C-alpha positions as YAML, in Angstrom:
chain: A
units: angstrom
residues:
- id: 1
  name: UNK
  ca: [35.30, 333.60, -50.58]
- id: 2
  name: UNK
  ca: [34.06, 331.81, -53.69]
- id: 3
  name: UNK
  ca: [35.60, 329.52, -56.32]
- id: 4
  name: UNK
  ca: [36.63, 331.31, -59.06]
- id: 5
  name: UNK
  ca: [36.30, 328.42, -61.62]
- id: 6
  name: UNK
  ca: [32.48, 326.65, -60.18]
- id: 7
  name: UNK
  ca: [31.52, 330.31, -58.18]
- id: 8
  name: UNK
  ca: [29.66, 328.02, -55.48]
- id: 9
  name: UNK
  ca: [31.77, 326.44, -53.00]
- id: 10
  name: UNK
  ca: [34.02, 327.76, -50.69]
- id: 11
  name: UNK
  ca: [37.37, 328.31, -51.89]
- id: 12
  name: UNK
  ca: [40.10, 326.67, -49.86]
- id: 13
  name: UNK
  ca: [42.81, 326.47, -52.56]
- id: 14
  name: UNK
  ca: [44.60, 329.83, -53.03]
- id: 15
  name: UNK
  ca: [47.45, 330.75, -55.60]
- id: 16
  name: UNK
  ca: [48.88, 333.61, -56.81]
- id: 17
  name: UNK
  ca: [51.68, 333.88, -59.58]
- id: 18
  name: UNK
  ca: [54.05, 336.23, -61.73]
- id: 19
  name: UNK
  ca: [52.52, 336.37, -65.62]
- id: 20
  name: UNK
  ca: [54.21, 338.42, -67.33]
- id: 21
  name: UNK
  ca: [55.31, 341.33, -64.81]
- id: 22
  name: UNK
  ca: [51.51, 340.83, -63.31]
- id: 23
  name: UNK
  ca: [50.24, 339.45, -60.23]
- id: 24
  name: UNK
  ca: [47.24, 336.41, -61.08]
- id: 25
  name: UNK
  ca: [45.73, 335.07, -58.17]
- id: 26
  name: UNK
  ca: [43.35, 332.17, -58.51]
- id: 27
  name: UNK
  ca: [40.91, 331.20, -55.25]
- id: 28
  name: UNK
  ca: [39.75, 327.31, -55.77]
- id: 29
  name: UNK
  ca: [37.52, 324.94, -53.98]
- id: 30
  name: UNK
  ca: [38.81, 321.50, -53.65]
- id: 31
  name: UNK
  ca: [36.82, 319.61, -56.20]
- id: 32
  name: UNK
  ca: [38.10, 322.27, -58.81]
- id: 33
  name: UNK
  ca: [41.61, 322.05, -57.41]
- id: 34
  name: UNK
  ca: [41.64, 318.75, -58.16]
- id: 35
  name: UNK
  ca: [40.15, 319.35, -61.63]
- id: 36
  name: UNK
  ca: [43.20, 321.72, -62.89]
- id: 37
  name: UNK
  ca: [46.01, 319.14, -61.41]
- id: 38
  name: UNK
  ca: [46.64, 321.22, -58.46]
- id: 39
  name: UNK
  ca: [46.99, 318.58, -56.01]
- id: 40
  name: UNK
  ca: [49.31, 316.75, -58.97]
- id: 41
  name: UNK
  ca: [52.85, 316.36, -57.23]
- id: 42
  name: UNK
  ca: [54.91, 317.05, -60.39]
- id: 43
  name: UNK
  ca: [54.01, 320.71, -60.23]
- id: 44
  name: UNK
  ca: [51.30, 323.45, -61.40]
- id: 45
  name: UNK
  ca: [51.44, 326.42, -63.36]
- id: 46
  name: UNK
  ca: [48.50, 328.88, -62.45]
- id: 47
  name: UNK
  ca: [49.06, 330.22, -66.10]
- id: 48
  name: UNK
  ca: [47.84, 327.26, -67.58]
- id: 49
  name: UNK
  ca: [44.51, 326.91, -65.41]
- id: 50
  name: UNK
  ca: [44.14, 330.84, -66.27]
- id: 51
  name: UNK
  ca: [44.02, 329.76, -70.16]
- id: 52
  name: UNK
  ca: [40.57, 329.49, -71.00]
- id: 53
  name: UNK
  ca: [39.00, 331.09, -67.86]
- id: 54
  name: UNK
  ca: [39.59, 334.02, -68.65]
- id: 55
  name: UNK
  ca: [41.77, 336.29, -66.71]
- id: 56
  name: UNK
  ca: [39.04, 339.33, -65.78]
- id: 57
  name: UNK
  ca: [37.09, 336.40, -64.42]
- id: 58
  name: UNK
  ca: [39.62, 336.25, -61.32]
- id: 59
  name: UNK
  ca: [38.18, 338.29, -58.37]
- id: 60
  name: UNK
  ca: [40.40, 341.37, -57.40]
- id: 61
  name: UNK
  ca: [41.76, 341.26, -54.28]
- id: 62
  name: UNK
  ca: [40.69, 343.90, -51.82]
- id: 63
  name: UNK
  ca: [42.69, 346.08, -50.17]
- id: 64
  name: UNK
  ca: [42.34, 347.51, -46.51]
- id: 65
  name: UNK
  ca: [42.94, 350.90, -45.95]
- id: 66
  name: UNK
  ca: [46.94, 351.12, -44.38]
- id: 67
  name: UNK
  ca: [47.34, 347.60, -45.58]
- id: 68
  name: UNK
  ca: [51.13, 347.62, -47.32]
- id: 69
  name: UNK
  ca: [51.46, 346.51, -50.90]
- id: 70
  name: UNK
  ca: [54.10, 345.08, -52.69]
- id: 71
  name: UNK
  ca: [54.71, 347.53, -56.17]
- id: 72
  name: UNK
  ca: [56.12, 344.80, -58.15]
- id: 73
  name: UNK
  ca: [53.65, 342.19, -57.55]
- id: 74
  name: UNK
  ca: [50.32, 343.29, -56.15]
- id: 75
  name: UNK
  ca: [51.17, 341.33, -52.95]
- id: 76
  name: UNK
  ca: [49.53, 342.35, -49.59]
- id: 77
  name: UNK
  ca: [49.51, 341.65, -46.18]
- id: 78
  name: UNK
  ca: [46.74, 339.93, -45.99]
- id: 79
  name: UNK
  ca: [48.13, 337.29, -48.92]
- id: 80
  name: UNK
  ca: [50.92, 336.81, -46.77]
- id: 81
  name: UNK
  ca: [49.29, 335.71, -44.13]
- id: 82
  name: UNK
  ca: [46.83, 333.58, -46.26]
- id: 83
  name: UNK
  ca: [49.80, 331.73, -47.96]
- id: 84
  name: UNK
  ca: [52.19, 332.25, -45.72]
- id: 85
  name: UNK
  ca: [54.57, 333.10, -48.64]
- id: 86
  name: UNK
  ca: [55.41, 336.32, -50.48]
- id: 87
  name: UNK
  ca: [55.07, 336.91, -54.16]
- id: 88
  name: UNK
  ca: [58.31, 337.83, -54.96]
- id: 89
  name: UNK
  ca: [61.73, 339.31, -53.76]
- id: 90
  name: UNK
  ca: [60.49, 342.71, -53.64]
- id: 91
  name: UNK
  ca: [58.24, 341.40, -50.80]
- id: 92
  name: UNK
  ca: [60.84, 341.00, -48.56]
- id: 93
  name: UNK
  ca: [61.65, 344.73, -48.63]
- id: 94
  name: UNK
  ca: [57.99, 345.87, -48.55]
- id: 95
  name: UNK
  ca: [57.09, 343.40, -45.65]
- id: 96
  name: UNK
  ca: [60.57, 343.61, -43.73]
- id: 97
  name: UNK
  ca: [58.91, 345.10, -40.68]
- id: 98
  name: UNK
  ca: [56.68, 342.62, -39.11]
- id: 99
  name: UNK
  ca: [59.24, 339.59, -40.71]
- id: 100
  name: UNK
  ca: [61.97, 340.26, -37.59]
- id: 101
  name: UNK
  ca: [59.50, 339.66, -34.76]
- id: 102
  name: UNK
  ca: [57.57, 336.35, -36.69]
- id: 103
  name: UNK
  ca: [61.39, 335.02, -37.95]
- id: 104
  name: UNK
  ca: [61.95, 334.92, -34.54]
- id: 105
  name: UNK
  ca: [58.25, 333.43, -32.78]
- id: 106
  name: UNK
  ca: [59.33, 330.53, -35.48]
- id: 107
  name: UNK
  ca: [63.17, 329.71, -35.26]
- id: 108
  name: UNK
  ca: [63.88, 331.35, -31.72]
- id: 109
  name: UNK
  ca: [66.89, 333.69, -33.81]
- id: 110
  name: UNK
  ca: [66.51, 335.60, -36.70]
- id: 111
  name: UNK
  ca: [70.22, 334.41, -37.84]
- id: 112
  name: UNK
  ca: [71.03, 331.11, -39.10]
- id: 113
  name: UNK
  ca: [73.69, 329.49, -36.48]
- id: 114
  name: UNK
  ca: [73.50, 325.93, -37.59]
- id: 115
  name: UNK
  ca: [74.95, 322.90, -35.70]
- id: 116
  name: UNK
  ca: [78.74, 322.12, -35.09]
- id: 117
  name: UNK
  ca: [79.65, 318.77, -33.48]
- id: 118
  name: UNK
  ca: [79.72, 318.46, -29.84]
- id: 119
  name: UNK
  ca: [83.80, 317.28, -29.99]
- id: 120
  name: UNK
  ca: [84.39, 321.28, -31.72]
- id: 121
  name: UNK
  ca: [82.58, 323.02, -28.96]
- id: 122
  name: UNK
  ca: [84.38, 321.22, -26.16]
- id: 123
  name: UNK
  ca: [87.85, 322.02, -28.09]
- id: 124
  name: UNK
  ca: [86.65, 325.80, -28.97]
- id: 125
  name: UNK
  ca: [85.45, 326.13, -25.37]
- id: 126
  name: UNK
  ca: [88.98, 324.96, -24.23]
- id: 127
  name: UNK
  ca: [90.78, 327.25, -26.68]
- id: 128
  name: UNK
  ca: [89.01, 330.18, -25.23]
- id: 129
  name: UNK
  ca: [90.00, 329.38, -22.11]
- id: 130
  name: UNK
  ca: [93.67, 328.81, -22.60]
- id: 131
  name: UNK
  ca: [93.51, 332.14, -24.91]
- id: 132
  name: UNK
  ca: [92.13, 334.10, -21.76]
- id: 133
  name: UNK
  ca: [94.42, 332.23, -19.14]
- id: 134
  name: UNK
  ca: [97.58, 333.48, -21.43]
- id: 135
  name: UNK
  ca: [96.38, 336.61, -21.33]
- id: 136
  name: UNK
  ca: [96.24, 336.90, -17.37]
- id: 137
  name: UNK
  ca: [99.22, 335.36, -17.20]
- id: 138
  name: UNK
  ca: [101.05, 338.34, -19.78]
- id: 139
  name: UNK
  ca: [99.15, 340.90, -17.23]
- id: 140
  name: UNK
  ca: [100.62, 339.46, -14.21]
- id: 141
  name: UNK
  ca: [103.82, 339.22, -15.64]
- id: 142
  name: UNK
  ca: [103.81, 342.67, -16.26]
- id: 143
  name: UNK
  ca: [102.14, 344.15, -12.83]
- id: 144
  name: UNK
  ca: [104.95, 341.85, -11.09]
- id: 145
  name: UNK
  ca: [102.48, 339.48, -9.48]
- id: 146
  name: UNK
  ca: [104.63, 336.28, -9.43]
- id: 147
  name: UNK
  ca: [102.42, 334.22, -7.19]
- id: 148
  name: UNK
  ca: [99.55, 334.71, -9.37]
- id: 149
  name: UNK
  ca: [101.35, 333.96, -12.64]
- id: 150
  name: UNK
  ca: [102.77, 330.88, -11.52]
- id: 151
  name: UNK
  ca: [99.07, 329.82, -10.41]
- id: 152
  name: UNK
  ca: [98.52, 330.78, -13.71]
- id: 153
  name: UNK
  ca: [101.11, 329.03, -15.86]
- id: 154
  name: UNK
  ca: [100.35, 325.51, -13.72]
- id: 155
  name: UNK
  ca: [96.58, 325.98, -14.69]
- id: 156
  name: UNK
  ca: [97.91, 326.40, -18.34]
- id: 157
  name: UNK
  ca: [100.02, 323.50, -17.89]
- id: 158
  name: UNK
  ca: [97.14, 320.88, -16.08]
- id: 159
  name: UNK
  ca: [94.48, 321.95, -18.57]
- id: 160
  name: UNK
  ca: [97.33, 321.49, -21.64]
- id: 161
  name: UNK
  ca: [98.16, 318.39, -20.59]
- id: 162
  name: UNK
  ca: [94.39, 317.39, -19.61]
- id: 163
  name: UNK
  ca: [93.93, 318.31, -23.46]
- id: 164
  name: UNK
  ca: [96.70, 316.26, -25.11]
- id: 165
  name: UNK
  ca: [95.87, 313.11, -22.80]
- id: 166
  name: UNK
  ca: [92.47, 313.50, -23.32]
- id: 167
  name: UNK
  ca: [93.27, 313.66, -27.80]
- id: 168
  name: UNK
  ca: [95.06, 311.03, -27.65]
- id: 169
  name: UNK
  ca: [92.62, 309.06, -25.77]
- id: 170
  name: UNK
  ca: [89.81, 310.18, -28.63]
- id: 171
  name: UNK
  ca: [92.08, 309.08, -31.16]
- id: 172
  name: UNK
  ca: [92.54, 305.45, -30.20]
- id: 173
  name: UNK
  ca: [88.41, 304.73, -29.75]
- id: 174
  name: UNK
  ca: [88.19, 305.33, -33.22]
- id: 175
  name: UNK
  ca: [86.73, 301.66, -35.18]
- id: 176
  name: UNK
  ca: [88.45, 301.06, -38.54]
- id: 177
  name: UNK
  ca: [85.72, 299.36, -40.64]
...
């Protein structure tokens, strides 16, 4: 594909932007990337490398037969995977399909789970367990198993105390700058 500012080298640069309601995609070699400021840090508007060139200039984007196509911007498949970003919210309805399986080649989960500190998971991990020991302790109760829930309320007791000690330990390793 061609520059659409010099038409003679080989456009590497590719942009595409929201004017007014309509999709403008610009396809630049490097030289005239640098030219319109596109490799400026402090931003770059494609509408204001547009002025003056002359928007029918642009070349149209062609289409594949079956390829999907975003209504509100223009936006295809194939720009997607050029720029690896869509033109607008819409996309993400358009192109939800085939987002699922990539989401998850890239993050290993398509949902957000974040970090919690390794002192919560040890205490939520202990919480669970004491939840589900007091719960086979209420069912032994109940079915008259003695034996079984006075195992039970010693392991509640050992891993209760295990817990306080082991808080109170955490507590005093603390430094006070």
């Amino acid at each position: 594909m061609k520059c659409d500012v010099c038409q003679e080298a080989k456009a590497t640069v590719f942009f595409s932007q929201l004017v007014e309601g309509k999709m403008q995609k610009v396809n630049l070699c490097p030289s005239c990337a640098e030219d319109k400021g596109v490799t400026d840090p402090t931003g770059f508007s494609l509408a204001d490398s547009l002025e003056g060139m002359g928007v029918e200039e642009t070349t149209p984007t062609e289409i594949a037969p079956g390829e999907l196509v975003c209504d509100a911007c223009g936006f295809t498949q194939s720009d997607f995977k050029k720029t690896g970003r869509f033109g607008c919210a819409e996309c993400y309805r358009v192109f939800h399909e085939g987002l699922e399986g990539l989401l998850e080649a890239m993050h290993k989960n398509t949902e957000h789970r974040g970090k919690i500190p390794a002192h919560y998971e040890a205490t939520r991990a202990h919480h669970e367990r004491m939840e589900e020991l007091r719960e086979c302790l209420e069912t032994a109760v109940r079915n008259e198993e003695f034996e079984e829930a006075a195992r039970l309320r010693d392991e509640i007791a050992r891993l209760g105390a295990e817990n306080a000690a082991a808080e109170t330990s955490g507590s005093g390793t603390e430094s006070k700058s």
